[in-house]
Structure formats: C-alpha cells, structure tokens
CSV table of N, CA and C in Angstrom, one decimal:
chain,number,residue,atom,x,y,z
Y,1,MET,N,106.4,113.8,87.6
Y,1,MET,CA,105.5,113.4,88.4
Y,1,MET,C,104.2,114.2,89.4
Y,2,SER,N,103.7,114.0,89.4
Y,2,SER,CA,102.9,114.5,90.4
Y,2,SER,C,101.6,114.1,91.4
Y,3,ILE,N,101.5,114.8,92.2
Y,3,ILE,CA,100.6,114.3,93.9
Y,3,ILE,C,99.8,114.9,94.1
Y,4,SER,N,98.7,114.5,93.8
Y,4,SER,CA,97.3,114.7,94.5
Y,4,SER,C,96.5,114.0,95.6
Y,5,ALA,N,95.8,115.2,96.2
Y,5,ALA,CA,95.0,114.4,97.3
Y,5,ALA,C,94.0,115.1,97.8
Y,6,PHE,N,93.4,114.8,98.8
Y,6,PHE,CA,91.7,115.5,99.0
Y,6,PHE,C,91.7,114.8,100.4
Y,7,TRP,N,90.7,115.5,101.3
Y,7,TRP,CA,90.3,115.5,102.1
Y,7,TRP,C,89.0,114.6,102.5
Y,8,LEU,N,88.7,113.3,102.5
Y,8,LEU,CA,87.6,112.5,102.5
Y,8,LEU,C,86.2,113.1,103.1
Y,9,PRO,N,86.1,113.9,104.1
Y,9,PRO,CA,85.2,114.0,105.0
Y,9,PRO,C,84.9,115.8,103.6
Y,10,ALA,N,85.5,116.4,103.8
Y,10,ALA,CA,85.2,117.5,103.0
Y,10,ALA,C,84.7,117.1,101.2
Y,11,ARG,N,85.4,116.2,101.1
Y,11,ARG,CA,84.4,115.5,99.6
Y,11,ARG,C,83.3,115.4,100.0
Y,12,MET,N,83.0,114.4,101.0
Y,12,MET,CA,81.8,113.5,100.6
Y,12,MET,C,80.5,114.6,101.2
Y,13,GLU,N,80.9,116.1,102.0
Y,13,GLU,CA,80.0,116.3,102.2
Y,13,GLU,C,79.2,117.5,100.9
Y,14,ARG,N,80.2,117.4,99.7
Y,14,ARG,CA,79.7,117.9,98.6
Y,14,ARG,C,79.1,117.4,97.5
Y,15,LEU,N,79.0,115.6,98.1
Y,15,LEU,CA,78.4,114.7,96.8
Y,15,LEU,C,76.7,114.4,97.3
Y,16,GLY,N,76.2,114.4,96.2
Y,16,GLY,CA,74.7,114.2,96.1
Y,16,GLY,C,74.6,112.9,96.8
Y,17,GLU,N,73.2,112.2,97.2
Y,17,GLU,CA,73.4,111.0,97.3
Y,17,GLU,C,73.8,109.5,96.7
Y,18,ARG,N,73.1,110.2,95.2
Y,18,ARG,CA,73.7,108.7,94.3
Y,18,ARG,C,74.9,109.2,94.2
Y,19,GLU,N,75.9,110.3,94.2
Y,19,GLU,CA,77.2,110.3,93.9
Y,19,GLU,C,78.0,109.3,95.2
Y,20,LEU,N,76.9,109.8,96.9
Y,20,LEU,CA,78.0,109.2,97.8
Y,20,LEU,C,77.4,107.7,97.6
Y,21,SER,N,76.5,107.0,97.4
Y,21,SER,CA,76.2,105.8,98.0
Y,21,SER,C,76.9,104.9,96.1
Y,22,THR,N,77.3,105.3,94.9
Y,22,THR,CA,78.4,105.0,94.2
Y,22,THR,C,79.9,105.1,94.8
Y,23,LEU,N,80.3,106.1,95.0
Y,23,LEU,CA,81.7,106.2,96.0
Y,23,LEU,C,81.7,105.4,97.7
Y,24,THR,N,80.8,104.7,97.9
Y,24,THR,CA,80.0,103.8,99.3
Y,24,THR,C,80.6,102.2,98.7
Y,25,ARG,N,79.8,102.4,97.3
Y,25,ARG,CA,79.8,100.9,96.8
Y,25,ARG,C,81.5,100.5,96.5
Y,26,GLN,N,82.2,101.7,95.7
Y,26,GLN,CA,83.5,101.9,95.2
Y,26,GLN,C,84.8,101.2,96.3
Y,27,VAL,N,84.1,102.1,97.2
Y,27,VAL,CA,85.6,101.8,98.3
Y,27,VAL,C,84.9,100.1,98.9
Y,28,GLN,N,84.0,99.5,99.4
Y,28,GLN,CA,83.6,98.7,99.6
Y,28,GLN,C,84.0,97.8,98.9
Y,29,GLU,N,84.1,97.6,97.5
Y,29,GLU,CA,84.9,96.8,96.4
Y,29,GLU,C,86.2,96.9,96.7
Y,30,ALA,N,86.8,98.2,97.2
Y,30,ALA,CA,88.0,97.8,96.6
Y,30,ALA,C,88.5,96.9,98.1
Y,31,VAL,N,87.9,97.3,99.1
Y,31,VAL,CA,88.5,97.0,100.4
Y,31,VAL,C,88.1,95.1,100.3
Y,32,VAL,N,87.3,94.3,99.8
Y,32,VAL,CA,86.9,93.2,99.6
Y,32,VAL,C,88.0,92.8,98.7
Y,33,ARG,N,88.5,93.5,97.4
Y,33,ARG,CA,89.9,92.9,96.6
Y,33,ARG,C,90.8,93.2,97.4
Y,34,GLY,N,90.9,94.1,98.7
Y,34,GLY,CA,92.3,93.8,99.5
Y,34,GLY,C,93.5,95.0,98.5
Y,35,LEU,N,93.3,95.8,98.1
Y,35,LEU,CA,93.6,96.5,97.6
Y,35,LEU,C,95.2,97.5,98.8
Y,36,PRO,N,96.3,97.4,97.7
Y,36,PRO,CA,97.0,98.2,99.1
Y,36,PRO,C,96.9,99.5,99.6
Y,37,GLY,N,97.3,99.6,100.7
Y,37,GLY,CA,97.3,101.0,101.6
Y,37,GLY,C,95.9,100.3,102.2
Y,38,LEU,N,95.0,99.3,102.3
Y,38,LEU,CA,93.4,99.0,102.6
Y,38,LEU,C,94.0,97.7,103.6
Y,39,ASP,N,95.3,98.0,104.4
Y,39,ASP,CA,95.5,96.4,104.8
Y,39,ASP,C,94.6,96.9,106.6
Y,40,VAL,N,94.0,95.6,107.0
Y,40,VAL,CA,93.9,96.0,108.5
Y,40,VAL,C,94.7,95.7,109.6
Y,41,ALA,N,95.0,96.4,110.2
Y,41,ALA,CA,96.3,96.7,111.9
Y,41,ALA,C,95.1,95.4,112.6
Y,42,GLU,N,93.7,96.0,112.9
Y,42,GLU,CA,92.8,95.7,114.1
Y,42,GLU,C,91.6,95.7,113.5
Y,43,ARG,N,90.7,94.6,114.3
Y,43,ARG,CA,89.2,94.8,114.0
Y,43,ARG,C,88.8,94.9,115.7
Y,44,ARG,N,87.9,96.0,115.6
Y,44,ARG,CA,87.3,96.3,116.8
Y,44,ARG,C,85.6,96.2,117.2
Y,45,ASP,N,85.3,95.8,117.7
Y,45,ASP,CA,83.8,95.8,118.2
Y,45,ASP,C,83.2,97.0,118.3
Y,46,LEU,N,82.1,97.4,117.2
Y,46,LEU,CA,81.1,98.8,117.1
Y,46,LEU,C,80.8,99.6,118.1
Y,47,ALA,N,80.9,98.5,119.6
Y,47,ALA,CA,80.5,99.0,120.8
Y,47,ALA,C,82.0,99.5,121.6
Y,48,ASP,N,82.9,99.6,121.4
Y,48,ASP,CA,83.8,99.9,121.2
Y,48,ASP,C,84.9,100.7,120.4
Y,49,PHE,N,84.3,101.8,120.1
Y,49,PHE,CA,84.4,102.5,119.1
Y,49,PHE,C,85.3,103.7,119.4
Y,50,GLN,N,84.8,104.3,120.8
Y,50,GLN,CA,86.1,105.0,121.1
Y,50,GLN,C,87.2,104.4,121.6
Y,51,SER,N,87.8,103.5,121.6
Y,51,SER,CA,88.9,102.6,121.9
Y,51,SER,C,89.6,102.7,120.4
Y,52,ALA,N,88.8,102.3,119.4
Y,52,ALA,CA,88.9,101.8,117.9
Y,52,ALA,C,89.6,103.5,117.8
Y,53,LEU,N,88.8,104.6,118.1
Y,53,LEU,CA,88.7,106.1,117.3
Y,53,LEU,C,90.6,106.3,118.3
Y,54,GLU,N,90.6,106.0,119.2
Y,54,GLU,CA,91.8,106.8,120.1
Y,54,GLU,C,93.0,105.7,119.2
Y,55,ARG,N,93.1,104.4,119.1
Y,55,ARG,CA,94.2,103.8,118.2
Y,55,ARG,C,94.1,104.3,116.9
Y,56,THR,N,92.9,104.7,116.5
Y,56,THR,CA,93.5,105.2,114.7
Y,56,THR,C,94.4,106.4,114.7
Y,57,MET,N,93.9,107.1,116.0
Y,57,MET,CA,94.7,108.7,116.3
Y,57,MET,C,96.4,108.4,116.4
Y,58,ARG,N,97.0,106.9,117.0
Y,58,ARG,CA,98.1,106.8,117.4
Y,58,ARG,C,99.2,106.6,116.7
Y,59,PRO,N,100.2,107.2,116.1
Y,59,PRO,CA,101.1,107.0,114.9
Y,59,PRO,C,101.6,105.0,115.0
Y,60,GLY,N,102.4,104.7,114.3
Y,60,GLY,CA,102.4,103.6,114.4
Y,60,GLY,C,101.9,102.6,113.7
Y,61,ARG,N,100.9,102.7,113.4
Y,61,ARG,CA,100.0,101.5,113.3
Y,61,ARG,C,100.3,100.9,111.6
Y,62,GLY,N,100.4,99.8,111.8
Y,62,GLY,CA,100.4,99.5,110.6
Y,62,GLY,C,99.2,98.6,109.4
Y,63,GLY,N,97.9,99.8,109.6
Y,63,GLY,CA,97.0,99.4,108.7
Y,63,GLY,C,95.7,99.8,109.6
Y,64,LYS,N,94.7,99.7,108.7
Y,64,LYS,CA,93.5,100.7,109.2
Y,64,LYS,C,92.6,99.9,110.5
Y,65,VAL,N,92.0,100.5,111.3
Y,65,VAL,CA,90.9,99.9,112.7
Y,65,VAL,C,89.9,100.0,111.9
Y,66,VAL,N,89.3,98.4,111.8
Y,66,VAL,CA,88.1,98.4,111.3
Y,66,VAL,C,87.2,98.1,112.3
Y,67,LEU,N,86.0,98.2,112.2
Y,67,LEU,CA,84.7,98.8,113.0
Y,67,LEU,C,84.0,97.2,112.6
Y,68,THR,N,83.6,96.4,113.5
Y,68,THR,CA,82.7,95.4,113.2
Y,68,THR,C,81.7,95.0,114.3
Y,69,GLY,N,80.7,94.4,114.0
Y,69,GLY,CA,79.5,94.3,114.8
Y,69,GLY,C,78.7,94.2,114.2
C-alpha cells in the first residue's frame, strides 16, 4: 500500500493556463458527482468569506465550507 499527497496551491502555481483550466473543470465535475471527501458542511455567501475562512480553519468540520453568491 502507498499513500501520496501534494499541496494543491503549490501544485497550481506550476500549472500553465491550459492545465489549470483542465484541472478546474475536473474538480467542478467531481463536485457535481458528489465524490467521497467532497461533502459540504456549510454554505456561506461570498461576502462572508472571512467567516467562511475562519470556519474552515477550525477542527471538527464534517465537510467543506462552500462559498456561494
């Protein structure tokens, strides 16, 4: 068994525009399909991004905090 991981922001900095567009589309499609690990715990309005960011950093969340608006 092996486990691999990467830090997404660092990876994204190295992607070209075309690769980034492809990755963005793939992630959007995965979210629509409701893949495991993409559970939504809360939805927050984009105007409330500071509160959403604070909530994201707190432990004990049962899913992602999604910005809407």
